[in-house]
PDB file of C-alpha atoms in Angstrom:
ATOM      1  CA  UNK A   1      57.791  70.057-120.167  1.00 27.00           C
ATOM      2  CA  UNK A   2      61.125  71.816-120.520  1.00 25.00           C
ATOM      3  CA  UNK A   3      61.749  74.786-118.376  1.00 24.00           C
ATOM      4  CA  UNK A   4      64.425  76.710-119.570  1.00 24.00           C
ATOM      5  CA  UNK A   5      65.894  78.842-116.494  1.00 23.00           C
ATOM      6  CA  UNK A   6      67.059  82.596-117.388  1.00 20.00           C
ATOM      7  CA  UNK A   7      70.630  83.401-118.459  1.00 18.00           C
ATOM      8  CA  UNK A   8      72.023  86.260-116.699  1.00 22.00           C
ATOM      9  CA  UNK A   9      75.050  88.317-117.530  1.00 22.00           C
ATOM     10  CA  UNK A  10      76.319  91.003-115.566  1.00 25.00           C
ATOM     11  CA  UNK A  11      77.903  94.052-116.046  1.00 27.00           C
ATOM     12  CA  UNK A  12      79.867  96.623-114.026  1.00 31.00           C
ATOM     13  CA  UNK A  13      81.763 100.008-113.935  1.00 33.00           C
ATOM     14  CA  UNK A  14      83.367 101.991-111.563  1.00 38.00           C
ATOM     15  CA  UNK A  15      82.722 105.648-110.914  1.00 41.00           C
ATOM     16  CA  UNK A  16      85.405 107.999-110.875  1.00 43.00           C
ATOM     17  CA  UNK A  17      87.856 109.432-112.968  1.00 45.00           C
ATOM     18  CA  UNK A  18      89.873 107.027-113.536  1.00 44.00           C
ATOM     19  CA  UNK A  19      89.044 104.152-116.487  1.00 45.00           C
ATOM     20  CA  UNK A  20      88.449 100.839-114.911  1.00 41.00           C
ATOM     21  CA  UNK A  21      88.187  98.231-117.259  1.00 40.00           C
ATOM     22  CA  UNK A  22      84.895  96.709-117.622  1.00 38.00           C
ATOM     23  CA  UNK A  23      83.894  93.260-116.509  1.00 39.00           C
ATOM     24  CA  UNK A  24      81.352  90.676-117.994  1.00 40.00           C
ATOM     25  CA  UNK A  25      80.705  87.840-116.711  1.00 40.00           C
ATOM     26  CA  UNK A  26      80.139  84.107-118.450  1.00 41.00           C
ATOM     27  CA  UNK A  27      76.777  83.583-119.194  1.00 40.00           C
ATOM     28  CA  UNK A  28      75.637  80.908-116.689  1.00 39.00           C
ATOM     29  CA  UNK A  29      74.566  77.598-118.136  1.00 40.00           C
ATOM     30  CA  UNK A  30      71.590  76.798-119.171  1.00 45.00           C
ATOM     31  CA  UNK A  31      69.608  74.623-116.212  1.00 52.00           C
ATOM     32  CA  UNK A  32      66.061  72.539-116.959  1.00 55.00           C
ATOM     33  CA  UNK A  33      63.681  73.059-114.624  1.00 76.00           C
ATOM     34  CA  UNK A  34      62.755  69.218-115.894  1.00 87.00           C
ATOM     35  CA  UNK A  35      64.367  66.883-113.309  1.00 91.00           C
ATOM     36  CA  UNK A  36      64.575  63.993-115.812  1.00 92.00           C
ATOM     37  CA  UNK A  37      67.320  66.080-118.061  1.00 91.00           C
ATOM     38  CA  UNK A  38      69.690  65.932-115.111  1.00 92.00           C
ATOM     39  CA  UNK A  39      72.085  63.083-114.428  1.00 92.00           C
ATOM     40  CA  UNK A  40      70.242  60.664-112.028  1.00 90.00           C
ATOM     41  CA  UNK A  41      72.473  61.299-108.703  1.00 90.00           C
ATOM     42  CA  UNK A  42      71.226  65.393-109.137  1.00 93.00           C
ATOM     43  CA  UNK A  43      67.438  64.397-109.477  1.00 93.00           C
ATOM     44  CA  UNK A  44      65.157  64.865-106.363  1.00 94.00           C
ATOM     45  CA  UNK A  45      64.765  61.634-104.130  1.00 95.00           C
ATOM     46  CA  UNK A  46      62.064  59.343-105.539  1.00 96.00           C
ATOM     47  CA  UNK A  47      58.577  59.425-104.256  1.00 97.00           C
ATOM     48  CA  UNK A  48      58.567  57.035-101.310  1.00 97.00           C
ATOM     49  CA  UNK A  49      55.313  55.234-101.229  1.00 97.00           C
ATOM     50  CA  UNK A  50      56.527  53.136 -98.241  1.00 96.00           C
ATOM     51  CA  UNK A  51      56.403  56.361 -96.149  1.00 96.00           C
ATOM     52  CA  UNK A  52      54.088  58.366 -98.338  1.00 97.00           C
ATOM     53  CA  UNK A  53      51.086  56.276 -99.032  1.00 97.00           C
ATOM     54  CA  UNK A  54      49.558  55.366 -95.635  1.00 97.00           C
ATOM     55  CA  UNK A  55      47.291  51.996 -95.714  1.00 96.00           C
ATOM     56  CA  UNK A  56      44.430  54.103 -95.090  1.00 97.00           C
ATOM     57  CA  UNK A  57      44.331  55.209 -98.859  1.00 97.00           C
ATOM     58  CA  UNK A  58      45.068  51.749-100.077  1.00 96.00           C
ATOM     59  CA  UNK A  59      41.998  50.265 -98.207  1.00 96.00           C
ATOM     60  CA  UNK A  60      39.916  53.036 -99.492  1.00 96.00           C
ATOM     61  CA  UNK A  61      40.604  52.473-102.792  1.00 94.00           C
ATOM     62  CA  UNK A  62      40.437  48.145-102.099  1.00 92.00           C
ATOM     63  CA  UNK A  63      36.832  48.679-100.493  1.00 93.00           C
ATOM     64  CA  UNK A  64      38.587  46.483 -97.632  1.00 93.00           C
ATOM     65  CA  UNK A  65      41.438  45.721 -95.198  1.00 95.00           C
ATOM     66  CA  UNK A  66      45.060  44.870 -96.521  1.00 95.00           C
ATOM     67  CA  UNK A  67      48.179  44.187 -94.879  1.00 95.00           C
ATOM     68  CA  UNK A  68      51.635  44.969 -95.858  1.00 95.00           C
ATOM     69  CA  UNK A  69      53.030  42.395 -98.262  1.00 96.00           C
ATOM     70  CA  UNK A  70      57.304  42.447 -97.409  1.00 95.00           C
ATOM     71  CA  UNK A  71      57.915  40.702-100.492  1.00 95.00           C
ATOM     72  CA  UNK A  72      57.197  43.460-103.038  1.00 95.00           C
ATOM     73  CA  UNK A  73      59.202  45.839-100.216  1.00 96.00           C
ATOM     74  CA  UNK A  74      62.434  47.381-102.019  1.00 96.00           C
ATOM     75  CA  UNK A  75      64.338  49.968-100.959  1.00 95.00           C
ATOM     76  CA  UNK A  76      67.526  51.319-103.370  1.00 94.00           C
ATOM     77  CA  UNK A  77      67.429  54.993-102.898  1.00 88.00           C
ATOM     78  CA  UNK A  78      67.950  56.710-106.323  1.00 89.00           C
ATOM     79  CA  UNK A  79      67.158  53.489-108.169  1.00 93.00           C
ATOM     80  CA  UNK A  80      63.730  51.795-106.925  1.00 96.00           C
ATOM     81  CA  UNK A  81      61.342  51.826-104.219  1.00 97.00           C
ATOM     82  CA  UNK A  82      58.300  50.027-103.990  1.00 97.00           C
ATOM     83  CA  UNK A  83      55.994  48.812-101.654  1.00 97.00           C
ATOM     84  CA  UNK A  84      52.929  46.204-101.566  1.00 97.00           C
ATOM     85  CA  UNK A  85      49.427  45.543 -99.850  1.00 97.00           C
ATOM     86  CA  UNK A  86      47.561  42.439 -99.911  1.00 94.00           C
ATOM     87  CA  UNK A  87      44.173  40.627 -99.186  1.00 91.00           C
ATOM     88  CA  UNK A  88      42.600  37.462-100.610  1.00 90.00           C
ATOM     89  CA  UNK A  89      41.685  38.878-103.776  1.00 89.00           C
ATOM     90  CA  UNK A  90      44.545  41.525-104.664  1.00 90.00           C
ATOM     91  CA  UNK A  91      47.919  42.384-104.476  1.00 92.00           C
ATOM     92  CA  UNK A  92      48.236  46.167-104.967  1.00 96.00           C
ATOM     93  CA  UNK A  93      52.249  47.499-105.555  1.00 97.00           C
ATOM     94  CA  UNK A  94      53.555  51.177-105.704  1.00 98.00           C
ATOM     95  CA  UNK A  95      56.885  51.364-106.752  1.00 97.00           C
ATOM     96  CA  UNK A  96      59.048  54.828-108.102  1.00 97.00           C
ATOM     97  CA  UNK A  97      61.919  54.675-110.550  1.00 97.00           C
ATOM     98  CA  UNK A  98      63.948  56.998-112.930  1.00 96.00           C
ATOM     99  CA  UNK A  99      62.829  54.567-115.599  1.00 96.00           C
ATOM    100  CA  UNK A 100      61.577  56.631-118.624  1.00 95.00           C
ATOM    101  CA  UNK A 101      58.366  55.920-120.892  1.00 94.00           C
ATOM    102  CA  UNK A 102      60.881  55.328-123.477  1.00 95.00           C
ATOM    103  CA  UNK A 103      62.340  52.630-121.573  1.00 95.00           C
ATOM    104  CA  UNK A 104      59.195  51.016-120.619  1.00 95.00           C
ATOM    105  CA  UNK A 105      57.980  50.905-124.264  1.00 95.00           C
ATOM    106  CA  UNK A 106      61.284  49.595-125.203  1.00 95.00           C
ATOM    107  CA  UNK A 107      61.032  46.986-123.027  1.00 95.00           C
ATOM    108  CA  UNK A 108      60.075  43.538-124.372  1.00 94.00           C
ATOM    109  CA  UNK A 109      59.199  42.399-120.285  1.00 93.00           C
ATOM    110  CA  UNK A 110      55.962  44.267-120.655  1.00 93.00           C
ATOM    111  CA  UNK A 111      52.752  44.907-123.183  1.00 92.00           C
ATOM    112  CA  UNK A 112      51.507  48.141-123.950  1.00 93.00           C
ATOM    113  CA  UNK A 113      48.014  48.209-122.971  1.00 91.00           C
ATOM    114  CA  UNK A 114      47.359  51.965-123.965  1.00 91.00           C
ATOM    115  CA  UNK A 115      50.672  53.925-124.520  1.00 90.00           C
ATOM    116  CA  UNK A 116      48.690  57.593-124.145  1.00 86.00           C
ATOM    117  CA  UNK A 117      46.333  56.806-121.534  1.00 85.00           C
ATOM    118  CA  UNK A 118      45.011  59.361-119.529  1.00 85.00           C
ATOM    119  CA  UNK A 119      43.511  58.578-115.997  1.00 81.00           C
ATOM    120  CA  UNK A 120      42.655  60.906-113.467  1.00 84.00           C
ATOM    121  CA  UNK A 121      43.062  63.920-115.655  1.00 86.00           C
ATOM    122  CA  UNK A 122      46.770  63.113-115.905  1.00 91.00           C
ATOM    123  CA  UNK A 123      48.923  61.631-118.519  1.00 93.00           C
ATOM    124  CA  UNK A 124      50.353  58.513-118.409  1.00 93.00           C
ATOM    125  CA  UNK A 125      51.152  54.771-119.730  1.00 94.00           C
ATOM    126  CA  UNK A 126      49.300  51.496-119.139  1.00 94.00           C
ATOM    127  CA  UNK A 127      51.035  48.048-119.405  1.00 94.00           C
ATOM    128  CA  UNK A 128      51.141  44.315-118.524  1.00 91.00           C
ATOM    129  CA  UNK A 129      53.255  41.953-117.505  1.00 86.00           C
ATOM    130  CA  UNK A 130      54.706  40.253-121.078  1.00 82.00           C
ATOM    131  CA  UNK A 131      53.958  36.791-119.055  1.00 76.00           C
ATOM    132  CA  UNK A 132      50.500  37.419-117.500  1.00 67.00           C
ATOM    133  CA  UNK A 133      47.193  38.050-119.288  1.00 63.00           C
ATOM    134  CA  UNK A 134      45.726  41.586-118.579  1.00 60.00           C
ATOM    135  CA  UNK A 135      42.802  39.742-117.047  1.00 67.00           C
ATOM    136  CA  UNK A 136      44.919  39.163-113.419  1.00 73.00           C
ATOM    137  CA  UNK A 137      47.809  42.146-113.828  1.00 87.00           C
ATOM    138  CA  UNK A 138      47.652  45.599-114.698  1.00 92.00           C
ATOM    139  CA  UNK A 139      50.185  48.531-114.536  1.00 95.00           C
ATOM    140  CA  UNK A 140      49.392  52.222-114.568  1.00 96.00           C
ATOM    141  CA  UNK A 141      52.275  54.407-115.172  1.00 96.00           C
ATOM    142  CA  UNK A 142      52.880  58.145-113.992  1.00 96.00           C
ATOM    143  CA  UNK A 143      55.525  60.191-115.170  1.00 96.00           C
ATOM    144  CA  UNK A 144      56.533  63.188-112.252  1.00 96.00           C
ATOM    145  CA  UNK A 145      59.125  65.435-111.364  1.00 96.00           C
ATOM    146  CA  UNK A 146      59.996  62.556-108.388  1.00 96.00           C
ATOM    147  CA  UNK A 147      60.529  59.851-110.931  1.00 96.00           C
ATOM    148  CA  UNK A 148      57.891  57.261-112.614  1.00 97.00           C
ATOM    149  CA  UNK A 149      55.111  56.235-110.236  1.00 97.00           C
ATOM    150  CA  UNK A 150      53.950  52.429-111.000  1.00 96.00           C
ATOM    151  CA  UNK A 151      51.095  51.664-109.400  1.00 96.00           C
ATOM    152  CA  UNK A 152      50.031  47.841-110.326  1.00 94.00           C
ATOM    153  CA  UNK A 153      47.150  45.174-109.442  1.00 93.00           C
ATOM    154  CA  UNK A 154      47.159  41.415-109.427  1.00 88.00           C
ATOM    155  CA  UNK A 155      43.847  39.431-108.682  1.00 85.00           C
ATOM    156  CA  UNK A 156      44.846  36.441-106.813  1.00 80.00           C
ATOM    157  CA  UNK A 157      41.916  33.718-106.905  1.00 74.00           C
ATOM    158  CA  UNK A 158      41.294  31.611-109.547  1.00 70.00           C
ATOM    159  CA  UNK A 159      38.320  33.269-110.681  1.00 66.00           C
ATOM    160  CA  UNK A 160      39.883  36.353-110.830  1.00 69.00           C
ATOM    161  CA  UNK A 161      37.661  38.035-107.957  1.00 67.00           C
ATOM    162  CA  UNK A 162      37.437  41.402-106.796  1.00 73.00           C
ATOM    163  CA  UNK A 163      34.494  42.755-104.201  1.00 68.00           C
ATOM    164  CA  UNK A 164      32.436  39.637-104.763  1.00 69.00           C
ATOM    165  CA  UNK A 165      32.488  39.622-108.495  1.00 68.00           C
ATOM    166  CA  UNK A 166      33.731  36.911-110.296  1.00 65.00           C
ATOM    167  CA  UNK A 167      36.505  37.225-113.670  1.00 67.00           C
ATOM    168  CA  UNK A 168      36.767  40.995-113.224  1.00 76.00           C
ATOM    169  CA  UNK A 169      38.896  42.915-115.215  1.00 84.00           C
ATOM    170  CA  UNK A 170      41.965  44.025-113.527  1.00 89.00           C
ATOM    171  CA  UNK A 171      42.588  46.843-115.392  1.00 90.00           C
ATOM    172  CA  UNK A 172      39.177  47.897-114.837  1.00 89.00           C
ATOM    173  CA  UNK A 173      39.829  46.798-110.846  1.00 89.00           C
ATOM    174  CA  UNK A 174      42.985  49.443-110.948  1.00 93.00           C
ATOM    175  CA  UNK A 175      41.228  52.858-112.142  1.00 92.00           C
ATOM    176  CA  UNK A 176      39.032  52.049-109.310  1.00 92.00           C
ATOM    177  CA  UNK A 177      41.397  51.733-106.404  1.00 93.00           C
ATOM    178  CA  UNK A 178      43.647  53.924-107.796  1.00 95.00           C
ATOM    179  CA  UNK A 179      42.215  57.611-107.026  1.00 95.00           C
ATOM    180  CA  UNK A 180      43.065  57.536-103.111  1.00 96.00           C
ATOM    181  CA  UNK A 181      46.359  56.567-103.677  1.00 95.00           C
ATOM    182  CA  UNK A 182      46.928  59.129-106.760  1.00 94.00           C
ATOM    183  CA  UNK A 183      46.074  62.087-104.739  1.00 94.00           C
ATOM    184  CA  UNK A 184      49.261  61.538-102.883  1.00 96.00           C
ATOM    185  CA  UNK A 185      51.221  61.423-105.431  1.00 96.00           C
ATOM    186  CA  UNK A 186      54.185  63.749-106.971  1.00 95.00           C
ATOM    187  CA  UNK A 187      51.973  66.497-109.021  1.00 92.00           C
ATOM    188  CA  UNK A 188      53.472  67.793-112.406  1.00 88.00           C
ATOM    189  CA  UNK A 189      53.586  65.492-115.697  1.00 86.00           C
ATOM    190  CA  UNK A 190      57.088  65.682-116.814  1.00 85.00           C
ATOM    191  CA  UNK A 191      57.107  63.412-119.630  1.00 67.00           C
TER     192      UNK A 191
END
């Protein structure tokens, strides 16, 4: 949703007997309320999952303890920020980037599972890594005023176990574990 700012023009005149010129300022340029319309360097700071999602929210969703997974951590402000958590059954990765929905749809590295998914009353995109089977990898994307929020789940056991169930569907696992994290994501979906 694009919000257009007000265009302001001002007129002024002076009191008195002399003729004074009337000045009119030029119209201010239109400004979009959508940060996605701004150059990347002018957009707000990306959502930082490392600082803004406590481990308790991950554990609440997963239903068991997790440990930080340093191999999933990246900090490139303005470009990509990611964090991950793991336990014996699952890897959970949350990242933010300014990569748009159209860029994900066009990226051959991903397979679209649901282009117009609605999850937790929010529009989004559900994808999987093109090299993986959706049985072991699922990603939910939300497009927010602070970037694209990517939440991915990988099941790590040979029998794709989750909470004691074998051959769990990874997208169902993601749907189950996402609410405590998503409550912390920026509101105001923009794409």
